[in-house]
Amino acid sequence: MQFPRTSSPSTPAWRFVPSAEAHILERWDPEFNLQTRITGAGWRPLGDLAAMVTEGQRSDRSEGTEALYRPSNFDQGLLSPDADHLRAAPVRSVRAVGEGDVVVGKFLPLRAALISAAAPRHAPDGSCIRIVGLSAVQALWVAAVLGHEAFSRAASSVTGGTSLPRVGARDLAGLPVPPVPQGVGALVAPWCDAADARLSAQREWVELEAEVQALADDLAPAPPDPQVPAWVPVEDLPDSWAPDQAALSRYQHQLSSRGWPPLARFVVAEPARLREAIPPARLLKLNDAGRDLGFRLPDIAEVTPPWFRVYADPLRPGEVLLSTLGSSPKVVLNVPVAPSTVWVSDQWARLDGGAVPGALALALGISQVTWQLGCAATGAVRQFIGRDELLELRLPPLSSAQATSLHRRLSAALVRRADAEARLEALQIELHALVTAALEVSP
């Protein structure tokens, strides 16, 4: 693989631009338009392979597009939609993604994904580039090539922007990609099957969350506006007169009167903490978790002091974790059980959902609970929730039959998702090896 050579800042790298090409140049910066490219036998510009390489849609609601994909939704060849994308109805915009498209974020390192049949039909935003018209085999290959770290380094030769280097659609179309090697064709069907199974499981989780939200809406009013004055009985006078704290106190009294139980019955009594060093281990922190009840398995690393910030018992099967970051709450459900021992930071509150932890995890995601979490945050910047405030949170009263059904269905969906992700991980390893060989770089 040949990487672009650039001249020193004091000696601009000039090149001749034919008149037929001059009108498509986006900038006249000599360094930006240095057209040295990675090359190899059979390599062809991406624009010659695709019918269209175009910019994503700007954030304009005029076409009715409510949920735009962002670069963070694409990585390692996969689309990872947010819950809003899965809830929103598909749009008819001509910019909406379709099966077989490849979408890549403009920012380095490049993040690309192949759009499979089950992907929600929404448009990528203006920070993305959509590639249309590739065959299924080409599309999987191009997504793998664009997302490879070595190709991202080569793409840096055509980046623009000041603070955040980014690649434009025209420049991306001009970058050559290696020919599809033998072996990629056999990966297309299993890749698409696993990607669709993963999306189907994600959609099941969102539908279950919507079901719990509907149950909660029938059992209690929506959270109040803290800025609206309200009459408060003498016995319910709050300790704090901060608007949101006072509103929280009133709302929790209202929920209690309707049979909403406190979170205290699910919170594990003050868990034991580490008192001494342990060997390198996997430690679950807030940034390891997503917003879909799952988490990325942390890397094995040294556990640094203070050790008391780590619970003495590792993550248990079926355990529910709730982040203490009230301004941006996350929930983790250890189903299926993590394949390795995972220790837990005290940034998480440990919860025991008994025989139905899935129902508890779903209840923690409804609007009435997330509103309480946001209002209960304390401290100078109102981010984290103290243990006393956490115990006072109110949850919807689900019947035993409802909780059992919700837990069973959610657990089945999460197991299917984990199975699909395991299959995709194996395919990603194969694709990465093929791209590495095609780019002639060491793994």
Tab-separated table of C-alpha atoms in Angstrom:
chain	number	residue	atom	x	y	z
A	1	MET	CA	0.000	0.000	0.000
A	2	GLN	CA	1.375	3.375	-0.990
A	3	PHE	CA	0.417	6.292	1.182
A	4	PRO	CA	0.306	9.874	-0.120
A	5	ARG	CA	3.494	11.866	0.027
A	6	THR	CA	3.128	15.477	0.972
A	7	SER	CA	5.635	18.235	0.593
A	8	SER	CA	6.789	20.393	3.448
A	9	PRO	CA	4.647	23.437	4.281
A	10	SER	CA	7.269	25.749	2.757
A	11	THR	CA	7.175	23.946	-0.619
A	12	PRO	CA	3.579	23.557	-1.901
A	13	ALA	CA	2.903	20.446	-3.970
A	14	TRP	CA	1.548	21.804	-7.281
A	15	ARG	CA	-0.060	19.727	-9.974
A	16	PHE	CA	-1.613	20.383	-13.383
A	17	VAL	CA	-5.438	20.377	-13.381
A	18	PRO	CA	-7.135	19.739	-16.764
A	19	SER	CA	-9.919	22.184	-17.601
A	20	ALA	CA	-12.457	19.337	-17.591
A	21	GLU	CA	-11.600	18.620	-13.974
A	22	ALA	CA	-11.185	22.143	-12.639
A	23	HIS	CA	-14.902	22.810	-12.134
A	24	ILE	CA	-15.313	19.912	-9.686
A	25	LEU	CA	-12.529	20.946	-7.335
A	26	GLU	CA	-13.993	21.962	-4.004
A	27	ARG	CA	-10.925	23.838	-2.798
A	28	TRP	CA	-7.860	25.446	-4.357
A	29	ASP	CA	-5.595	24.593	-1.442
A	30	PRO	CA	-2.516	22.946	-3.081
A	31	GLU	CA	-2.060	20.483	-0.223
A	32	PHE	CA	-5.733	19.549	-0.265
A	33	ASN	CA	-5.724	18.854	-3.994
A	34	LEU	CA	-2.547	16.811	-4.019
A	35	GLN	CA	-3.832	13.819	-5.986
A	36	THR	CA	-1.328	11.161	-4.915
A	37	ARG	CA	-3.410	8.045	-4.287
A	38	ILE	CA	-3.034	4.549	-2.968
A	39	THR	CA	-2.866	2.236	-5.980
A	40	GLY	CA	-2.547	-1.406	-6.895
A	41	ALA	CA	-3.366	-3.841	-9.685
A	42	GLY	CA	-7.070	-3.767	-10.462
A	43	TRP	CA	-7.840	-0.895	-8.124
A	44	ARG	CA	-10.670	1.351	-9.350
A	45	PRO	CA	-12.076	4.648	-8.071
A	46	LEU	CA	-15.099	4.089	-5.892
A	47	GLY	CA	-17.139	6.400	-8.103
A	48	ASP	CA	-16.609	4.062	-11.086
A	49	LEU	CA	-18.162	1.176	-9.170
A	50	ALA	CA	-21.222	2.945	-7.747
A	51	ALA	CA	-24.168	4.580	-9.441
A	52	MET	CA	-24.152	7.429	-6.933
A	53	VAL	CA	-21.909	8.756	-4.163
A	54	THR	CA	-23.807	11.559	-2.507
A	55	GLU	CA	-23.927	13.693	0.626
A	56	GLY	CA	-26.431	12.921	3.368
A	57	GLN	CA	-29.427	15.069	4.162
A	58	ARG	CA	-29.062	18.260	6.113
A	59	SER	CA	-31.140	18.554	9.284
A	60	ASP	CA	-34.259	19.876	7.597
A	61	ARG	CA	-37.674	18.684	8.758
A	62	SER	CA	-39.433	19.987	5.612
A	63	GLU	CA	-39.549	16.472	4.118
A	64	GLY	CA	-40.880	14.954	7.321
A	65	THR	CA	-37.639	13.225	8.239
A	66	GLU	CA	-37.652	13.007	12.020
A	67	ALA	CA	-34.818	10.543	12.667
A	68	LEU	CA	-31.606	11.075	10.721
A	69	TYR	CA	-28.712	8.641	10.989
A	70	ARG	CA	-25.425	10.051	12.285
A	71	PRO	CA	-21.842	8.771	11.869
A	72	SER	CA	-22.096	7.152	15.301
A	73	ASN	CA	-24.769	4.805	13.896
A	74	PHE	CA	-22.249	3.167	11.524
A	75	ASP	CA	-19.276	1.077	12.549
A	76	GLN	CA	-17.498	-2.148	11.585
A	77	GLY	CA	-19.808	-2.602	8.613
A	78	LEU	CA	-22.967	-2.495	10.741
A	79	LEU	CA	-25.851	-0.096	11.193
A	80	SER	CA	-26.655	0.435	14.883
A	81	PRO	CA	-29.863	2.473	14.979
A	82	ASP	CA	-30.937	4.371	18.069
A	83	ALA	CA	-34.262	3.617	19.711
A	84	ASP	CA	-35.723	6.707	17.995
A	85	HIS	CA	-34.869	5.238	14.595
A	86	LEU	CA	-36.617	1.990	15.482
A	87	ARG	CA	-39.700	3.764	16.828
A	88	ALA	CA	-40.128	6.244	13.972
A	89	ALA	CA	-42.136	5.343	10.875
A	90	PRO	CA	-40.088	4.867	7.669
A	91	VAL	CA	-39.862	7.934	5.445
A	92	ARG	CA	-40.326	8.208	1.693
A	93	SER	CA	-37.505	10.664	1.145
A	94	VAL	CA	-35.303	9.866	-1.841
A	95	ARG	CA	-32.373	10.296	0.537
A	96	ALA	CA	-33.510	7.448	2.815
A	97	VAL	CA	-31.213	4.435	2.873
A	98	GLY	CA	-32.143	1.289	0.975
A	99	GLU	CA	-31.044	-2.324	1.052
A	100	GLY	CA	-27.556	-2.710	-0.397
A	101	ASP	CA	-26.504	0.908	0.202
A	102	VAL	CA	-23.241	1.672	1.962
A	103	VAL	CA	-23.187	4.655	4.318
A	104	VAL	CA	-19.974	6.139	5.692
A	105	GLY	CA	-19.345	8.958	8.156
A	106	LYS	CA	-17.280	11.844	6.790
A	107	PHE	CA	-15.013	12.155	9.808
A	108	LEU	CA	-11.799	10.209	10.349
A	109	PRO	CA	-11.439	7.434	11.188
A	110	LEU	CA	-14.059	6.437	8.635
A	111	ARG	CA	-17.029	4.445	9.939
A	112	ALA	CA	-19.036	2.548	7.337
A	113	ALA	CA	-21.994	0.159	7.243
A	114	LEU	CA	-23.829	-2.024	4.746
A	115	ILE	CA	-27.593	-1.442	4.898
A	116	SER	CA	-29.470	-4.741	5.178
A	117	ALA	CA	-33.119	-5.516	4.459
A	118	ALA	CA	-34.356	-4.984	8.043
A	119	ALA	CA	-32.748	-1.551	8.460
A	120	PRO	CA	-35.229	1.260	9.249
A	121	ARG	CA	-35.662	3.503	6.206
A	122	HIS	CA	-34.314	6.860	7.323
A	123	ALA	CA	-31.889	9.286	5.720
A	124	PRO	CA	-28.269	9.766	6.846
A	125	ASP	CA	-27.505	13.305	7.958
A	126	GLY	CA	-25.135	15.784	6.353
A	127	SER	CA	-22.152	14.292	8.188
A	128	CYS	CA	-22.521	11.070	6.183
A	129	ILE	CA	-22.027	9.921	2.601
A	130	ARG	CA	-24.361	7.439	0.916
A	131	ILE	CA	-23.077	5.044	-1.749
A	132	VAL	CA	-25.736	3.526	-4.021
A	133	GLY	CA	-25.691	1.017	-6.871
A	134	LEU	CA	-23.108	-1.559	-5.771
A	135	SER	CA	-23.731	-5.274	-6.061
A	136	ALA	CA	-24.253	-7.111	-2.770
A	137	VAL	CA	-20.704	-8.486	-2.838
A	138	GLN	CA	-19.200	-5.106	-3.738
A	139	ALA	CA	-21.234	-3.369	-1.041
A	140	LEU	CA	-19.996	-5.661	1.734
A	141	TRP	CA	-16.432	-5.343	0.470
A	142	VAL	CA	-16.550	-1.548	0.163
A	143	ALA	CA	-17.993	-1.203	3.681
A	144	ALA	CA	-15.155	-3.375	5.026
A	145	VAL	CA	-12.474	-1.470	3.075
A	146	LEU	CA	-13.702	1.985	4.064
A	147	GLY	CA	-13.819	1.020	7.726
A	148	HIS	CA	-10.306	-0.450	7.771
A	149	GLU	CA	-7.841	1.634	9.779
A	150	ALA	CA	-5.211	1.587	7.012
A	151	PHE	CA	-7.671	2.899	4.431
A	152	SER	CA	-8.703	5.695	6.787
A	153	ARG	CA	-5.068	6.775	7.017
A	154	ALA	CA	-4.862	6.863	3.238
A	155	ALA	CA	-8.150	8.801	3.018
A	156	SER	CA	-6.625	11.527	5.189
A	157	SER	CA	-4.915	12.841	2.029
A	158	VAL	CA	-8.235	14.234	0.802
A	159	THR	CA	-9.670	15.558	4.035
A	160	GLY	CA	-10.899	19.088	4.410
A	161	GLY	CA	-12.120	21.085	7.381
A	162	THR	CA	-10.210	22.847	10.091
A	163	SER	CA	-10.977	21.445	13.531
A	164	LEU	CA	-12.495	18.121	12.368
A	165	PRO	CA	-10.921	16.664	9.210
A	166	ARG	CA	-13.597	15.183	6.971
A	167	VAL	CA	-13.951	13.597	3.547
A	168	GLY	CA	-16.353	14.968	0.933
A	169	ALA	CA	-18.466	12.817	-1.393
A	170	ARG	CA	-16.480	13.806	-4.494
A	171	ASP	CA	-13.157	13.024	-2.889
A	172	LEU	CA	-14.410	9.698	-1.548
A	173	ALA	CA	-15.672	8.804	-5.019
A	174	GLY	CA	-12.188	9.460	-6.371
A	175	LEU	CA	-10.402	7.153	-3.942
A	176	PRO	CA	-9.469	3.790	-5.494
A	177	VAL	CA	-10.502	0.583	-3.757
A	178	PRO	CA	-8.968	-2.862	-4.301
A	179	PRO	CA	-10.836	-5.494	-6.320
A	180	VAL	CA	-13.087	-7.907	-4.466
A	181	PRO	CA	-11.093	-11.037	-3.587
A	182	GLN	CA	-12.437	-14.565	-3.698
A	183	GLY	CA	-14.163	-15.517	-0.497
A	184	VAL	CA	-16.179	-12.342	0.016
A	185	GLY	CA	-19.172	-13.677	-1.916
A	186	ALA	CA	-19.636	-16.536	0.540
A	187	LEU	CA	-19.838	-14.039	3.439
A	188	VAL	CA	-22.675	-11.895	2.047
A	189	ALA	CA	-25.663	-14.109	2.906
A	190	PRO	CA	-24.564	-14.990	6.465
A	191	TRP	CA	-23.647	-11.335	7.079
A	192	CYS	CA	-27.053	-10.030	5.986
A	193	ASP	CA	-28.900	-12.787	7.875
A	194	ALA	CA	-27.029	-12.002	11.106
A	195	ALA	CA	-27.386	-8.224	10.643
A	196	ASP	CA	-31.153	-8.584	10.135
A	197	ALA	CA	-31.450	-10.910	13.157
A	198	ARG	CA	-29.628	-8.322	15.262
A	199	LEU	CA	-31.949	-5.529	14.095
A	200	SER	CA	-35.010	-7.705	14.677
A	201	ALA	CA	-33.940	-8.336	18.267
A	202	GLN	CA	-33.330	-4.623	18.779
A	203	ARG	CA	-36.776	-3.844	17.434
A	204	GLU	CA	-38.317	-6.375	19.843
A	205	TRP	CA	-36.640	-4.583	22.773
A	206	VAL	CA	-38.024	-1.217	21.612
A	207	GLU	CA	-41.522	-2.659	21.234
A	208	LEU	CA	-41.377	-4.119	24.738
A	209	GLU	CA	-40.219	-0.782	26.117
A	210	ALA	CA	-43.160	0.890	24.355
A	211	GLU	CA	-45.500	-1.689	25.889
A	212	VAL	CA	-44.253	-0.885	29.404
A	213	GLN	CA	-44.514	2.834	28.646
A	214	ALA	CA	-48.164	2.386	27.621
A	215	LEU	CA	-48.880	0.467	30.837
A	216	ALA	CA	-47.242	3.227	32.891
A	217	ASP	CA	-49.174	5.955	31.079
A	218	ASP	CA	-52.419	4.220	32.041
A	219	LEU	CA	-51.354	4.103	35.692
A	220	ALA	CA	-50.070	7.644	36.234
A	221	PRO	CA	-50.032	11.107	34.696
A	222	ALA	CA	-47.099	12.417	32.730
A	223	PRO	CA	-44.318	14.138	34.714
A	224	PRO	CA	-45.164	17.759	35.580
A	225	ASP	CA	-43.510	20.911	34.355
A	226	PRO	CA	-41.371	22.115	37.316
A	227	GLN	CA	-41.933	25.748	36.299
A	228	VAL	CA	-45.720	25.558	36.695
A	229	PRO	CA	-46.918	26.565	40.203
A	230	ALA	CA	-48.713	23.835	42.125
A	231	TRP	CA	-50.651	23.604	45.391
A	232	VAL	CA	-48.850	21.452	47.972
A	233	PRO	CA	-50.505	20.036	51.142
A	234	VAL	CA	-48.721	20.936	54.370
A	235	GLU	CA	-47.760	17.304	55.008
A	236	ASP	CA	-46.096	17.113	51.587
A	237	LEU	CA	-43.925	20.222	51.898
A	238	PRO	CA	-40.512	19.354	50.384
A	239	ASP	CA	-37.154	19.892	52.003
A	240	SER	CA	-35.961	21.710	48.903
A	241	TRP	CA	-37.655	24.571	47.122
A	242	ALA	CA	-35.623	24.204	43.942
A	243	PRO	CA	-38.349	24.009	41.252
A	244	ASP	CA	-37.454	20.573	39.905
A	245	GLN	CA	-36.762	19.128	43.375
A	246	ALA	CA	-40.106	20.369	44.657
A	247	ALA	CA	-41.863	19.028	41.558
A	248	LEU	CA	-40.121	15.680	42.047
A	249	SER	CA	-41.322	15.444	45.641
A	250	ARG	CA	-44.914	16.216	44.616
A	251	TYR	CA	-44.794	13.749	41.742
A	252	GLN	CA	-43.398	10.922	43.844
A	253	HIS	CA	-46.140	11.455	46.424
A	254	GLN	CA	-48.658	11.276	43.601
A	255	LEU	CA	-47.135	8.073	42.231
A	256	SER	CA	-47.071	6.507	45.707
A	257	SER	CA	-50.769	7.197	46.126
A	258	ARG	CA	-51.343	5.219	42.910
A	259	GLY	CA	-49.419	2.194	44.109
A	260	TRP	CA	-46.049	2.834	42.461
A	261	PRO	CA	-43.443	1.043	44.639
A	262	PRO	CA	-40.068	2.623	45.541
A	263	LEU	CA	-36.868	1.430	43.906
A	264	ALA	CA	-35.599	0.721	47.443
A	265	ARG	CA	-37.093	-2.768	47.334
A	266	PHE	CA	-34.831	-3.653	44.394
A	267	VAL	CA	-31.598	-1.899	45.433
A	268	VAL	CA	-28.963	-4.238	46.822
A	269	ALA	CA	-27.997	-3.338	50.395
A	270	GLU	CA	-24.720	-1.415	50.479
A	271	PRO	CA	-22.469	-3.814	48.531
A	272	ALA	CA	-19.026	-4.707	49.831
A	273	ARG	CA	-16.066	-2.924	48.245
A	274	LEU	CA	-12.577	-4.030	47.311
A	275	ARG	CA	-10.003	-3.334	50.021
A	276	GLU	CA	-6.857	-4.396	48.210
A	277	ALA	CA	-5.433	-4.759	44.724
A	278	ILE	CA	-6.615	-7.523	42.394
A	279	PRO	CA	-4.935	-8.886	39.236
A	280	PRO	CA	-5.723	-7.142	35.921
A	281	ALA	CA	-9.443	-7.541	35.275
A	282	ARG	CA	-12.422	-6.352	33.218
A	283	LEU	CA	-13.987	-3.356	34.979
A	284	LEU	CA	-17.380	-2.131	33.777
A	285	LYS	CA	-17.595	1.662	33.652
A	286	LEU	CA	-20.336	3.967	32.378
A	287	ASN	CA	-18.809	4.450	28.934
A	288	ASP	CA	-18.798	0.677	28.357
A	289	ALA	CA	-22.607	0.570	28.275
A	290	GLY	CA	-24.932	1.568	25.474
A	291	ARG	CA	-28.575	2.566	25.663
A	292	ASP	CA	-29.936	-0.818	24.659
A	293	LEU	CA	-29.464	-2.722	27.957
A	294	GLY	CA	-26.164	-4.165	26.729
A	295	PHE	CA	-22.513	-3.314	27.198
A	296	ARG	CA	-19.175	-3.715	25.484
A	297	LEU	CA	-17.027	-6.291	27.243
A	298	PRO	CA	-14.266	-4.169	28.866
A	299	ASP	CA	-10.637	-4.942	28.093
A	300	ILE	CA	-8.512	-6.577	30.769
A	301	ALA	CA	-6.522	-3.824	32.472
A	302	GLU	CA	-4.981	-2.831	35.776
A	303	VAL	CA	-7.535	-1.800	38.401
A	304	THR	CA	-6.107	1.396	39.814
A	305	PRO	CA	-6.719	2.773	43.300
A	306	PRO	CA	-8.841	3.794	45.064
A	307	TRP	CA	-9.987	0.169	45.087
A	308	PHE	CA	-13.030	0.901	47.246
A	309	ARG	CA	-14.620	2.429	44.115
A	310	VAL	CA	-15.011	-1.157	42.834
A	311	TYR	CA	-17.543	-3.613	44.243
A	312	ALA	CA	-16.044	-6.734	45.826
A	313	ASP	CA	-18.382	-9.104	43.935
A	314	PRO	CA	-18.266	-9.374	40.122
A	315	LEU	CA	-21.336	-8.926	37.932
A	316	ARG	CA	-23.887	-11.658	38.604
A	317	PRO	CA	-26.100	-13.531	36.092
A	318	GLY	CA	-29.342	-11.652	35.493
A	319	GLU	CA	-28.208	-8.631	37.504
A	320	VAL	CA	-29.562	-5.184	36.652
A	321	LEU	CA	-27.319	-2.112	36.866
A	322	LEU	CA	-28.513	1.493	36.886
A	323	SER	CA	-26.032	4.284	36.302
A	324	THR	CA	-25.881	6.935	38.981
A	325	LEU	CA	-25.471	9.581	36.274
A	326	GLY	CA	-28.957	11.054	36.443
A	327	SER	CA	-28.380	13.529	33.624
A	328	SER	CA	-27.872	10.636	31.192
A	329	PRO	CA	-29.122	7.384	32.752
A	330	LYS	CA	-28.139	3.957	31.435
A	331	VAL	CA	-29.414	0.499	32.307
A	332	VAL	CA	-27.578	-2.823	31.941
A	333	LEU	CA	-29.140	-6.279	32.101
A	334	ASN	CA	-26.681	-9.165	32.308
A	335	VAL	CA	-28.710	-11.451	29.994
A	336	PRO	CA	-27.306	-13.528	28.422
A	337	VAL	CA	-24.568	-13.853	30.985
A	338	ALA	CA	-21.314	-12.088	30.061
A	339	PRO	CA	-18.762	-14.607	28.713
A	340	SER	CA	-16.073	-13.458	31.140
A	341	THR	CA	-15.819	-12.246	34.729
A	342	VAL	CA	-16.683	-8.543	34.903
A	343	TRP	CA	-16.099	-6.310	37.917
A	344	VAL	CA	-18.380	-3.348	38.531
A	345	SER	CA	-17.485	0.281	39.259
A	346	ASP	CA	-19.491	2.102	41.918
A	347	GLN	CA	-20.735	4.405	39.171
A	348	TRP	CA	-23.457	1.742	38.941
A	349	ALA	CA	-26.223	0.982	41.434
A	350	ARG	CA	-26.723	-2.779	41.756
A	351	LEU	CA	-30.351	-3.954	41.558
A	352	ASP	CA	-31.971	-7.311	42.198
A	353	GLY	CA	-34.964	-7.997	39.976
A	354	GLY	CA	-35.572	-11.425	41.483
A	355	ALA	CA	-36.990	-13.896	38.959
A	356	VAL	CA	-37.959	-11.137	36.492
A	357	PRO	CA	-34.961	-8.783	36.070
A	358	GLY	CA	-35.982	-8.081	32.483
A	359	ALA	CA	-39.203	-6.434	33.638
A	360	LEU	CA	-37.239	-4.238	36.062
A	361	ALA	CA	-34.797	-3.222	33.318
A	362	LEU	CA	-37.665	-2.237	31.012
A	363	ALA	CA	-39.435	-0.265	33.762
A	364	LEU	CA	-36.291	1.809	34.358
A	365	GLY	CA	-36.439	3.093	30.771
A	366	ILE	CA	-39.898	4.694	30.803
A	367	SER	CA	-40.311	8.472	30.756
A	368	GLN	CA	-41.754	8.702	34.282
A	369	VAL	CA	-38.614	7.054	35.690
A	370	THR	CA	-36.031	8.866	33.564
A	371	TRP	CA	-37.675	12.171	34.521
A	372	GLN	CA	-37.290	11.278	38.208
A	373	LEU	CA	-33.647	10.360	37.622
A	374	GLY	CA	-32.929	13.720	36.039
A	375	CYS	CA	-34.627	15.697	38.818
A	376	ALA	CA	-33.047	13.617	41.600
A	377	ALA	CA	-29.476	14.406	40.548
A	378	THR	CA	-27.580	16.424	43.151
A	379	GLY	CA	-24.281	18.244	43.439
A	380	ALA	CA	-22.980	21.482	41.976
A	381	VAL	CA	-23.679	20.492	38.360
A	382	ARG	CA	-26.675	18.239	39.097
A	383	GLN	CA	-25.303	15.125	37.408
A	384	PHE	CA	-25.094	12.228	39.868
A	385	ILE	CA	-27.754	10.678	42.084
A	386	GLY	CA	-27.090	9.923	45.739
A	387	ARG	CA	-28.137	6.632	47.311
A	388	ASP	CA	-30.915	8.216	49.380
A	389	GLU	CA	-32.449	9.860	46.310
A	390	LEU	CA	-32.133	6.614	44.350
A	391	LEU	CA	-34.130	4.699	46.953
A	392	GLU	CA	-37.059	7.120	46.561
A	393	LEU	CA	-37.553	6.576	42.828
A	394	ARG	CA	-40.975	5.168	41.980
A	395	LEU	CA	-41.582	2.341	39.499
A	396	PRO	CA	-44.797	1.255	37.758
A	397	PRO	CA	-46.705	-1.500	39.591
A	398	LEU	CA	-46.598	-4.471	37.209
A	399	SER	CA	-48.567	-7.598	37.960
A	400	SER	CA	-46.747	-10.892	38.360
A	401	ALA	CA	-48.102	-12.120	35.027
A	402	GLN	CA	-47.049	-8.914	33.237
A	403	ALA	CA	-43.547	-8.979	34.742
A	404	THR	CA	-43.047	-12.649	33.879
A	405	SER	CA	-44.138	-12.161	30.275
A	406	LEU	CA	-41.987	-9.061	29.811
A	407	HIS	CA	-38.915	-10.757	31.286
A	408	ARG	CA	-39.335	-13.894	29.179
A	409	ARG	CA	-39.784	-12.012	25.907
A	410	LEU	CA	-36.963	-9.565	26.585
A	411	SER	CA	-34.551	-12.332	27.588
A	412	ALA	CA	-35.322	-14.237	24.381
A	413	ALA	CA	-34.686	-11.106	22.300
A	414	LEU	CA	-31.382	-10.376	24.050
A	415	VAL	CA	-30.207	-13.966	23.537
A	416	ARG	CA	-31.019	-13.699	19.820
A	417	ARG	CA	-29.150	-10.411	19.641
A	418	ALA	CA	-26.087	-11.874	21.347
A	419	ASP	CA	-26.122	-14.855	18.966
A	420	ALA	CA	-26.309	-12.547	15.941
A	421	GLU	CA	-23.489	-10.371	17.267
A	422	ALA	CA	-21.293	-13.437	17.828
A	423	ARG	CA	-21.830	-14.502	14.218
A	424	LEU	CA	-21.100	-10.997	12.971
A	425	GLU	CA	-17.915	-10.788	15.022
A	426	ALA	CA	-16.600	-13.962	13.373
A	427	LEU	CA	-17.454	-12.579	9.920
A	428	GLN	CA	-15.797	-9.245	10.768
A	429	ILE	CA	-12.575	-11.082	11.589
A	430	GLU	CA	-12.654	-12.827	8.197
A	431	LEU	CA	-13.370	-9.594	6.330
A	432	HIS	CA	-10.680	-7.690	8.192
A	433	ALA	CA	-8.114	-10.325	7.235
A	434	LEU	CA	-9.132	-10.122	3.556
A	435	VAL	CA	-8.943	-6.313	3.536
A	436	THR	CA	-5.601	-6.338	5.323
A	437	ALA	CA	-4.200	-8.694	2.676
A	438	ALA	CA	-5.662	-6.600	-0.164
A	439	LEU	CA	-4.163	-3.391	1.220
A	440	GLU	CA	-0.819	-5.135	1.725
A	441	VAL	CA	-0.408	-3.915	5.269
A	442	SER	CA	0.534	-5.892	8.330
A	443	PRO	CA	-2.402	-6.809	10.598
